GROMACS .gro file of C-alpha atoms in nm:
model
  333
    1UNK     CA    1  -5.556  -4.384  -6.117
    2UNK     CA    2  -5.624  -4.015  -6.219
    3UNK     CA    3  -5.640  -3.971  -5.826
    4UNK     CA    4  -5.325  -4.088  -5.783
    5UNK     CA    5  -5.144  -3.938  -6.098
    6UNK     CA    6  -5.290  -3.561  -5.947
    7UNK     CA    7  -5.175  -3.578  -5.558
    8UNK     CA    8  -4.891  -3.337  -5.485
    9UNK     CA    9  -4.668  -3.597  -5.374
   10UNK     CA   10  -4.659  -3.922  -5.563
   11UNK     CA   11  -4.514  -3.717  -5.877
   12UNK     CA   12  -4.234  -3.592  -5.608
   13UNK     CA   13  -4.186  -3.908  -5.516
   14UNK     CA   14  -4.141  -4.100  -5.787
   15UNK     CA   15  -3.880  -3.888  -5.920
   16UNK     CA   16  -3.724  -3.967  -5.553
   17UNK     CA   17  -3.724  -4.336  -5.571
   18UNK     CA   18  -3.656  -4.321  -5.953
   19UNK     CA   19  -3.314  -4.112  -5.926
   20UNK     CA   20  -3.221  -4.344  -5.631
   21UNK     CA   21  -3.254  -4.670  -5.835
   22UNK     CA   22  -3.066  -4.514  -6.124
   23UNK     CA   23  -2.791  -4.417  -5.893
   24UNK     CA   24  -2.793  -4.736  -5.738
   25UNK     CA   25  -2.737  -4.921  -6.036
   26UNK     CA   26  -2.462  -4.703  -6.110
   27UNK     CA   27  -2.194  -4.768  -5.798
   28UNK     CA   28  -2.240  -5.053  -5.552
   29UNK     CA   29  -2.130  -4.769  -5.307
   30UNK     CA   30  -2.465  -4.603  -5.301
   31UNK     CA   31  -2.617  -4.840  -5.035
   32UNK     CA   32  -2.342  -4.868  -4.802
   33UNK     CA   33  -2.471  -4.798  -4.491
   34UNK     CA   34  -2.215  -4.503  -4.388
   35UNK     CA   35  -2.288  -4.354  -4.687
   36UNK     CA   36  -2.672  -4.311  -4.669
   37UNK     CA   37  -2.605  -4.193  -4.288
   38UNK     CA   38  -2.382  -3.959  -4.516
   39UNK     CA   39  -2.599  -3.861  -4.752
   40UNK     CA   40  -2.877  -3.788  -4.473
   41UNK     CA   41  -2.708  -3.565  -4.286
   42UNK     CA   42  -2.616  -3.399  -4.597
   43UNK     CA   43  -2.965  -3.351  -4.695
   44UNK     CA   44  -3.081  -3.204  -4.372
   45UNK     CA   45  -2.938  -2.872  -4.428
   46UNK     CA   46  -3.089  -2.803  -4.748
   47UNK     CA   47  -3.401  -2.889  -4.699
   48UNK     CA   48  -3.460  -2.695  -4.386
   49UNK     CA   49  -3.379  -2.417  -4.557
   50UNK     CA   50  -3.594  -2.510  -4.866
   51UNK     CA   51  -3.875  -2.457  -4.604
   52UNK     CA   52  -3.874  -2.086  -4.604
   53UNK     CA   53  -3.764  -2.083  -4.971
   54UNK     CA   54  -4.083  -2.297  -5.016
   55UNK     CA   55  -4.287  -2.071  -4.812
   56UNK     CA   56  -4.202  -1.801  -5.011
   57UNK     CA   57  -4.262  -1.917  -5.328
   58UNK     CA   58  -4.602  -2.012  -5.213
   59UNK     CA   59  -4.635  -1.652  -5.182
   60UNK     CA   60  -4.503  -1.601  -5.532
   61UNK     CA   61  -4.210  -1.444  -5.427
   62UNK     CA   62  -3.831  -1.577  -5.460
   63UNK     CA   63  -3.529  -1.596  -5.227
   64UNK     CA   64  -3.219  -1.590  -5.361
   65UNK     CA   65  -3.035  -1.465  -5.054
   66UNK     CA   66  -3.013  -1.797  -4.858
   67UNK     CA   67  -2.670  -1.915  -4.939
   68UNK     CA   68  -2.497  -1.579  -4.881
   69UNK     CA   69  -2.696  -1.545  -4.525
   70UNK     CA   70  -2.556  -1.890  -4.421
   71UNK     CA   71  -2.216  -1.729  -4.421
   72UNK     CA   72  -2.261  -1.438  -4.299
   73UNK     CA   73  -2.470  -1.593  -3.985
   74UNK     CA   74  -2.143  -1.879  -3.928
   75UNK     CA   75  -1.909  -1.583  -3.929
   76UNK     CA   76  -2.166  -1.373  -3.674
   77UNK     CA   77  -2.143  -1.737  -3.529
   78UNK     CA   78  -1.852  -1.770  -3.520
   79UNK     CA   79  -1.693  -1.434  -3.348
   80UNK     CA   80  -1.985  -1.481  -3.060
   81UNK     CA   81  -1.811  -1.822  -2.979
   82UNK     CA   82  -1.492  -1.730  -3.068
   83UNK     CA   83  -1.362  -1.367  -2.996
   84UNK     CA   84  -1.700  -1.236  -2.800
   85UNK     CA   85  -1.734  -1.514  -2.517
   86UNK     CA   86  -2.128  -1.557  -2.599
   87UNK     CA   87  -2.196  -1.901  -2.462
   88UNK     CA   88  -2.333  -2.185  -2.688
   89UNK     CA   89  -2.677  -2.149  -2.532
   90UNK     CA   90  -2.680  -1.769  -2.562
   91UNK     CA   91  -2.560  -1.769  -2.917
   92UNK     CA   92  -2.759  -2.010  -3.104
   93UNK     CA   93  -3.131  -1.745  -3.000
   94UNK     CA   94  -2.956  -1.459  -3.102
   95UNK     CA   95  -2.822  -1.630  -3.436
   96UNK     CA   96  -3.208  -1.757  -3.541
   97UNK     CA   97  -3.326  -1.371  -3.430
   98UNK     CA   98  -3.079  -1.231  -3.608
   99UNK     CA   99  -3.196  -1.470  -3.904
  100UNK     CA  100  -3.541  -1.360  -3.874
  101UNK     CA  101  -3.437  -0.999  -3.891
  102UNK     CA  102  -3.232  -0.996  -4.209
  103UNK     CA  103  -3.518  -1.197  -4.326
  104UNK     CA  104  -3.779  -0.881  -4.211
  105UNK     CA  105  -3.581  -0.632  -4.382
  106UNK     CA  106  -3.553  -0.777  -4.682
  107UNK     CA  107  -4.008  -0.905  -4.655
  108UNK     CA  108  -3.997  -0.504  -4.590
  109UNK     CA  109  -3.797  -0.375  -4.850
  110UNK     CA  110  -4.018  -0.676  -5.122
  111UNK     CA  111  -4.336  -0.617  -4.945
  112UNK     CA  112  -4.354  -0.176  -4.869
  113UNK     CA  113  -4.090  -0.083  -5.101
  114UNK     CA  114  -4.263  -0.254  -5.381
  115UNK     CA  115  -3.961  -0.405  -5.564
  116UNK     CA  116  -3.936  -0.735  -5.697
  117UNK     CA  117  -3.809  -1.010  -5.459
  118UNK     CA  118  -3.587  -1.116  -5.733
  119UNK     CA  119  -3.410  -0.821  -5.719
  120UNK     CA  120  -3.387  -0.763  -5.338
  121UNK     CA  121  -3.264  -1.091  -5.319
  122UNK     CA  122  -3.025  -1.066  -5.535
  123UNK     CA  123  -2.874  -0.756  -5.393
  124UNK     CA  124  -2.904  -0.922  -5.040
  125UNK     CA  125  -2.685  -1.228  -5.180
  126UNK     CA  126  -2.414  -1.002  -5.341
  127UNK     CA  127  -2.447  -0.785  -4.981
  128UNK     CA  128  -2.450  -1.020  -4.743
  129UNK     CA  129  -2.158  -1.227  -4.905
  130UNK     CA  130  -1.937  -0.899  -4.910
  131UNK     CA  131  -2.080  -0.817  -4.498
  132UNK     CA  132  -1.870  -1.199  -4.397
  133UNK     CA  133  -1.578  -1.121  -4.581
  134UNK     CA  134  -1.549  -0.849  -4.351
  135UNK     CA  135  -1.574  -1.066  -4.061
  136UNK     CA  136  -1.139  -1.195  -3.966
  137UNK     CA  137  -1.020  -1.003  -4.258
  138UNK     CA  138  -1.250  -1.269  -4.473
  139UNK     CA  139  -1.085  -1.577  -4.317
  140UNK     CA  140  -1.247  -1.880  -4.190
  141UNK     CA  141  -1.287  -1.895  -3.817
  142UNK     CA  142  -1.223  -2.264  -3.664
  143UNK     CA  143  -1.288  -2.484  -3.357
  144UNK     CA  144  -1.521  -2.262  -3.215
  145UNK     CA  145  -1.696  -2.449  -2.934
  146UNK     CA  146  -1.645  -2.839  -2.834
  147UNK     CA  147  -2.013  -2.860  -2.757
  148UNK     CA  148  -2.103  -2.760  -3.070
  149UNK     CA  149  -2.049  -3.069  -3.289
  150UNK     CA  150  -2.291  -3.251  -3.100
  151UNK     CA  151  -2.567  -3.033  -3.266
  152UNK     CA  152  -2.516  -3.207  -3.569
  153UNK     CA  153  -2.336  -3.515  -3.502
  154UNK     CA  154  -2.534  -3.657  -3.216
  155UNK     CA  155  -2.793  -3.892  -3.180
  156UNK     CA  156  -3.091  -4.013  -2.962
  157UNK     CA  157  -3.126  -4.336  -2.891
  158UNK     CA  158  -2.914  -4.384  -3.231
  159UNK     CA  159  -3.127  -4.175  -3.452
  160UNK     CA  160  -2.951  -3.896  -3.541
  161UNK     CA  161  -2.993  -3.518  -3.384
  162UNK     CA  162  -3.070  -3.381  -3.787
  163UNK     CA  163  -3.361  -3.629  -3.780
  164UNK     CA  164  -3.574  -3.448  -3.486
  165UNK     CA  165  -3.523  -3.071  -3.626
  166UNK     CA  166  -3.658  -3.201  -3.996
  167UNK     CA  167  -3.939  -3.381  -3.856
  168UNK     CA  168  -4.017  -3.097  -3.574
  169UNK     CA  169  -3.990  -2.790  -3.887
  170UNK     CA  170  -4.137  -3.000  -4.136
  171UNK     CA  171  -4.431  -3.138  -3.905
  172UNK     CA  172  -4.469  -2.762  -3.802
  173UNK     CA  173  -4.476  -2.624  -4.164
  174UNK     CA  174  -4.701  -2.906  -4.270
  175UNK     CA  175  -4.946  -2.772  -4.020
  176UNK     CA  176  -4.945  -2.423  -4.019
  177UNK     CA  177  -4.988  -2.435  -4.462
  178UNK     CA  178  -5.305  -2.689  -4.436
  179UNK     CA  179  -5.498  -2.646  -4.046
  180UNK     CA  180  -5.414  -2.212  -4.022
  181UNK     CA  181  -5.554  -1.880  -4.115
  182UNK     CA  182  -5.203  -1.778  -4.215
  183UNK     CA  183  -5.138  -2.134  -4.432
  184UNK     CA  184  -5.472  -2.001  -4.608
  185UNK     CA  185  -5.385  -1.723  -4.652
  186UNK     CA  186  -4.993  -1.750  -4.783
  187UNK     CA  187  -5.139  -1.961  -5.037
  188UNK     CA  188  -5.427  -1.738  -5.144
  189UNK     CA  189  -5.151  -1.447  -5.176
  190UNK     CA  190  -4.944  -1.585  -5.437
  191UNK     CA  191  -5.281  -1.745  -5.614
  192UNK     CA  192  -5.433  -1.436  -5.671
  193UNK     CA  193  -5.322  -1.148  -5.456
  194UNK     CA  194  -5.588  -0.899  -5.624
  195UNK     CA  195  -5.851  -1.110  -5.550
  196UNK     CA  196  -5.663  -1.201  -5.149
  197UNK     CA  197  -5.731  -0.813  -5.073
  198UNK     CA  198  -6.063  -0.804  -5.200
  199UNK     CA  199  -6.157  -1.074  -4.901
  200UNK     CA  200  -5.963  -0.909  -4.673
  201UNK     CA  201  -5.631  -1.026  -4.657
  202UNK     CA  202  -5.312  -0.796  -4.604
  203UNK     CA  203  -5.108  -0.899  -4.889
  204UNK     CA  204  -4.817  -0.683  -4.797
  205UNK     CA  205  -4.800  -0.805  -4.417
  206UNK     CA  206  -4.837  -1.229  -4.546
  207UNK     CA  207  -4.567  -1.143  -4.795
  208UNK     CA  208  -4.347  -1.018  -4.513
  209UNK     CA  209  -4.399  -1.294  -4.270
  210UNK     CA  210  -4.289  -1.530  -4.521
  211UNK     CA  211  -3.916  -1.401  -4.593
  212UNK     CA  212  -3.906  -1.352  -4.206
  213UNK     CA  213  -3.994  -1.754  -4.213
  214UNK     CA  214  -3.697  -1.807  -4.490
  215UNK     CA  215  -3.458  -1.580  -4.265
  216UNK     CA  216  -3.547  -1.773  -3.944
  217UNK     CA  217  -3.509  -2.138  -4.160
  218UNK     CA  218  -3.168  -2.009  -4.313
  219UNK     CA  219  -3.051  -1.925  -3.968
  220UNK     CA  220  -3.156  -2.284  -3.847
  221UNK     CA  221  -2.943  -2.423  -4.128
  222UNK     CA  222  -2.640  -2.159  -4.088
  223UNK     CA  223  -2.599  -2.285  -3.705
  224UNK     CA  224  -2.644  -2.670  -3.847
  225UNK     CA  225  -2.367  -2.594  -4.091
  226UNK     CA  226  -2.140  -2.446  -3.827
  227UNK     CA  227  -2.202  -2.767  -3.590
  228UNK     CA  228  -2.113  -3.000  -3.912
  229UNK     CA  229  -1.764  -2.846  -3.947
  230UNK     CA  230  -1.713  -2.681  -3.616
  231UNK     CA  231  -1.639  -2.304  -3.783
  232UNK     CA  232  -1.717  -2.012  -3.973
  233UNK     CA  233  -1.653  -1.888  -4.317
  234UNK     CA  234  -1.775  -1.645  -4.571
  235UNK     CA  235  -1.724  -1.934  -4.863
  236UNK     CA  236  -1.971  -2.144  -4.670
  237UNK     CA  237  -2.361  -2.170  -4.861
  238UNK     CA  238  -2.212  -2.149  -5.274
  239UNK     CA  239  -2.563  -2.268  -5.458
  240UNK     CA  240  -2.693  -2.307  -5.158
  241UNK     CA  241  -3.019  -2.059  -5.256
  242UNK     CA  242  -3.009  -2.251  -5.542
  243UNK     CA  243  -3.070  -2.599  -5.422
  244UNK     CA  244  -3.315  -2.540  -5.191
  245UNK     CA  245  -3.540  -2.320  -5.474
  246UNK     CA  246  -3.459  -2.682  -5.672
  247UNK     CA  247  -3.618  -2.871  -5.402
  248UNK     CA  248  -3.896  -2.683  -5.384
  249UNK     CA  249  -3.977  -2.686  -5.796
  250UNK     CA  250  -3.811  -3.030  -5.820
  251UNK     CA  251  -4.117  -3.121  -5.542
  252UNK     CA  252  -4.405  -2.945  -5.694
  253UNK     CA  253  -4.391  -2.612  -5.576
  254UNK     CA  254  -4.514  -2.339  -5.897
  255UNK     CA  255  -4.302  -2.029  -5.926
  256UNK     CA  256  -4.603  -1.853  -6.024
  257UNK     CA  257  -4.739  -1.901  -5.681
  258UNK     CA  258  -5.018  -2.053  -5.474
  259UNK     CA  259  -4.974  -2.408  -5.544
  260UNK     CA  260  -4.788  -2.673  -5.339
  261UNK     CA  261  -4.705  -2.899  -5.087
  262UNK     CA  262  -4.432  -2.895  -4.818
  263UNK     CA  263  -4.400  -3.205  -4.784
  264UNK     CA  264  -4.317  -3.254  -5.112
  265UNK     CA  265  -4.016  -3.027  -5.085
  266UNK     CA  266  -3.853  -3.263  -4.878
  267UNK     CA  267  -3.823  -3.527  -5.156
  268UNK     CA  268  -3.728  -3.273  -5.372
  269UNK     CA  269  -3.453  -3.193  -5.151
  270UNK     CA  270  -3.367  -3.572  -5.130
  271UNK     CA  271  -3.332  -3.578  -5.534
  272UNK     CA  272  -3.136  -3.331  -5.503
  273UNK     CA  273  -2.892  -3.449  -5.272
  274UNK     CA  274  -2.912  -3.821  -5.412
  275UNK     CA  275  -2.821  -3.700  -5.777
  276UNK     CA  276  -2.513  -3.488  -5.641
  277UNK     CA  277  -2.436  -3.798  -5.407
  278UNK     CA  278  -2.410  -4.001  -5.703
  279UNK     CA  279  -2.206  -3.730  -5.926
  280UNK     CA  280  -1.918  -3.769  -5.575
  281UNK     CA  281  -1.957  -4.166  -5.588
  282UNK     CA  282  -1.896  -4.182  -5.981
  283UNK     CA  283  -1.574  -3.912  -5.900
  284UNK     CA  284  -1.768  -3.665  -6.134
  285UNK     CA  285  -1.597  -3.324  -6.116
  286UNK     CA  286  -1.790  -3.004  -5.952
  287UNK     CA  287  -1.845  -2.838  -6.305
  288UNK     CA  288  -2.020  -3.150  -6.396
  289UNK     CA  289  -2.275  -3.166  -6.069
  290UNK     CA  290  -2.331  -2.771  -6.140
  291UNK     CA  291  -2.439  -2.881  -6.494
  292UNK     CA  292  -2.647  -3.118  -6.335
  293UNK     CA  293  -2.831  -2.876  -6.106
  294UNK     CA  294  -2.869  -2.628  -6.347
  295UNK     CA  295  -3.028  -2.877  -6.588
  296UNK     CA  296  -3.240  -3.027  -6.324
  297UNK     CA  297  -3.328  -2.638  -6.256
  298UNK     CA  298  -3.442  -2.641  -6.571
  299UNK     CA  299  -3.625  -2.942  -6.628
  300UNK     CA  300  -3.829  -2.905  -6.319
  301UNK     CA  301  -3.936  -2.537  -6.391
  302UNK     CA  302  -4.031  -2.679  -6.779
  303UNK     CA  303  -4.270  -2.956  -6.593
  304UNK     CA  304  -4.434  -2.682  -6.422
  305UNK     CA  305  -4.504  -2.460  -6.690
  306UNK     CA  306  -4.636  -2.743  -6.889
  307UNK     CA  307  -4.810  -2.863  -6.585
  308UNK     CA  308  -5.205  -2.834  -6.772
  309UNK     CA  309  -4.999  -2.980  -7.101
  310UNK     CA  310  -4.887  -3.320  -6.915
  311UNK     CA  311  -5.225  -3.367  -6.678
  312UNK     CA  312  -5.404  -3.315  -7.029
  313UNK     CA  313  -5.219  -3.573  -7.181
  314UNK     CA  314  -5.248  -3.826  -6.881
  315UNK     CA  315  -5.600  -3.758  -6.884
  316UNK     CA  316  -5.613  -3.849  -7.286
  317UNK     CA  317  -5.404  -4.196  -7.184
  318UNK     CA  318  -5.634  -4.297  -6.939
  319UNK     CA  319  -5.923  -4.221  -7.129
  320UNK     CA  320  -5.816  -4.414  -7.390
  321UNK     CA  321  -5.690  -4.725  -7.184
  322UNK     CA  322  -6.106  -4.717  -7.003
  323UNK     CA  323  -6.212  -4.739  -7.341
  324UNK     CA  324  -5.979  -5.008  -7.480
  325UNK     CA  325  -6.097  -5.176  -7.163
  326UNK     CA  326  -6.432  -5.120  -7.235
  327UNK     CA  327  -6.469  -5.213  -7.596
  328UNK     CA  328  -6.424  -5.606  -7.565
  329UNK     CA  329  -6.655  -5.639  -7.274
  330UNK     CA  330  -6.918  -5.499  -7.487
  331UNK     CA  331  -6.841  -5.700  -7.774
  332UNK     CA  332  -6.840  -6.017  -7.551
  333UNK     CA  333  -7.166  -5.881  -7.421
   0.00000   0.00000   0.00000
């Protein structure tokens, strides 16, 4: 039982099945089929980018610049498909480079220019948010390219097309943190980065690759938001940072670094998504569902700082029910 209480992922996914039930119970709604296909496609976005926001956090660092990047990449989107005549097949490579640059500069600027990641993140969503409004005189940019919907709306043999990226990324990710040199070595920089230079590793360089990893993910999810609603706009992403740094605490990721599973984001990200999901069905206003992430926020950020608190006192209930067990077999003996 112990076993099974300390695995990264039944904790993740308990919460998971838990919030489903609850909601559930709540509106008969919840289990109509066209909503679940609702509520996955909703999901998708967020937790492909809670990948790189997970990645980076392994390296305990922070990105706060994810939502603001989604709309500046739609509007970049956007006026390739629009205004610039860059075809579909052209635009989407440039868009994820693109991604992976803005997430270079700002691995650069956290890694070489030794400030906190909080705070170039922070700038960069402020920056980046201001950069789209300049994009159409900060109007949204619409019906940009019939065979872009598809992206998002189709399906393979009736699974849908958001299914095959999360299980591609998320197999990928998966991989390269547990079978690579670089997995090793993400999570030995945010255990203990003194001691990951002493054995060799550059800290600076890991650091860098992972907010390039978060720009390329964000750029994945900016093109998947544009396909969803067929446009671009600088009001696109709001919280969207926020969630997917949720998903990765709400599954099991520390802030302080070096411990977690990717995997486990995912059902973080499907808490997520299910609570909100619920909020809509029970027509609970947007303040409220902010209050609700916030809190959420909160809670799962407590749970990991009391992480040694609560295995203590599982360990203690255990113990206790082995020896309770034990007692009347040796009285009977």
């Amino acid at each position: 039982m112990k076993r099974v209480f300390d695995t990264q992922l039944i904790g993740p996914f308990a919460a998971m099945v838990i919030v489903a039930v609850i909601v559930a119970l709540t509106t008969d709604r919840f289990l109509n089929p066209g909503n679940l296909s609702n509520l996955f496609l909703q999901v998708s976005i967020v937790a492909l980018i809670a990948i790189g926001a997970t990645v980076v956090i392994f390296a305990a660092g922070i990105d706060l610049s994810a939502g603001s990047m989604v709309a500046l990449l739609t509007m970049i989107l956007a006026q390739m498909l629009k205004f610039m005549g860059i075809p579909l097949v052209l635009a989407i490579p440039l868009i994820l480079v693109v991604g992976g640059v803005f997430g270079l500069v700002l691995g650069l600027i956290t890694a070489y220019g030794r400030i906190p990641s909080f705070i170039t993140t922070l700038a960069a969503l402020i920056a980046l948010r201001g950069l789209a409004l300049t994009f159409n005189n900060g109007s949204p940019i619409f019906s940009l390219d019939p065979a872009l919907e598809p992206i998002f709306y189709g399906k393979i043999a009736g699974i849908p097309m958001p299914a095959f990226y999360l299980l591609f990324f998320y197999g990928l990710a998966a991989f390269t943190m547990n079978f690579t040199k670089l997995g090793r070595e993400i999570y030995a920089v945010g255990g203990n980065p003194a001691a990951a230079v002493l054995t060799g590793i550059n800290v600076k360089k890991v650091q860098t690759i992972t907010f390039v990893v978060a720009g390329f993910m964000t750029a994945v999810g900016a093109i998947l938001m544009s396909a969803r609603l067929n446009s671009g706009s600088p009001n696109y992403g709001q919280t969207l940072e926020l969630q997917a740094i949720a998903a990765a605490v709400v599954g099991g990721a520390s802030l302080a670094g070096g411990r977690g599973n990717i995997l486990a984001t995912f059902m973080g990200a499907m808490t997520i998504v299910i609570v909100q999901n619920g909020l809509n069905l029970n027509a609970a206003p947007s303040s409220v569902q902010n209050i609700v992430l916030g809190l959420i926020i909160l809670l799962a950020v407590g749970i990991d700082m009391w992480r040694a608190e609560i295995s203590t006192l599982m360990a203690r209930i255990l113990g206790r029910g082995k020896g309770a067990e034990a007692a009347p077999r040796r009285k009977e003996a």
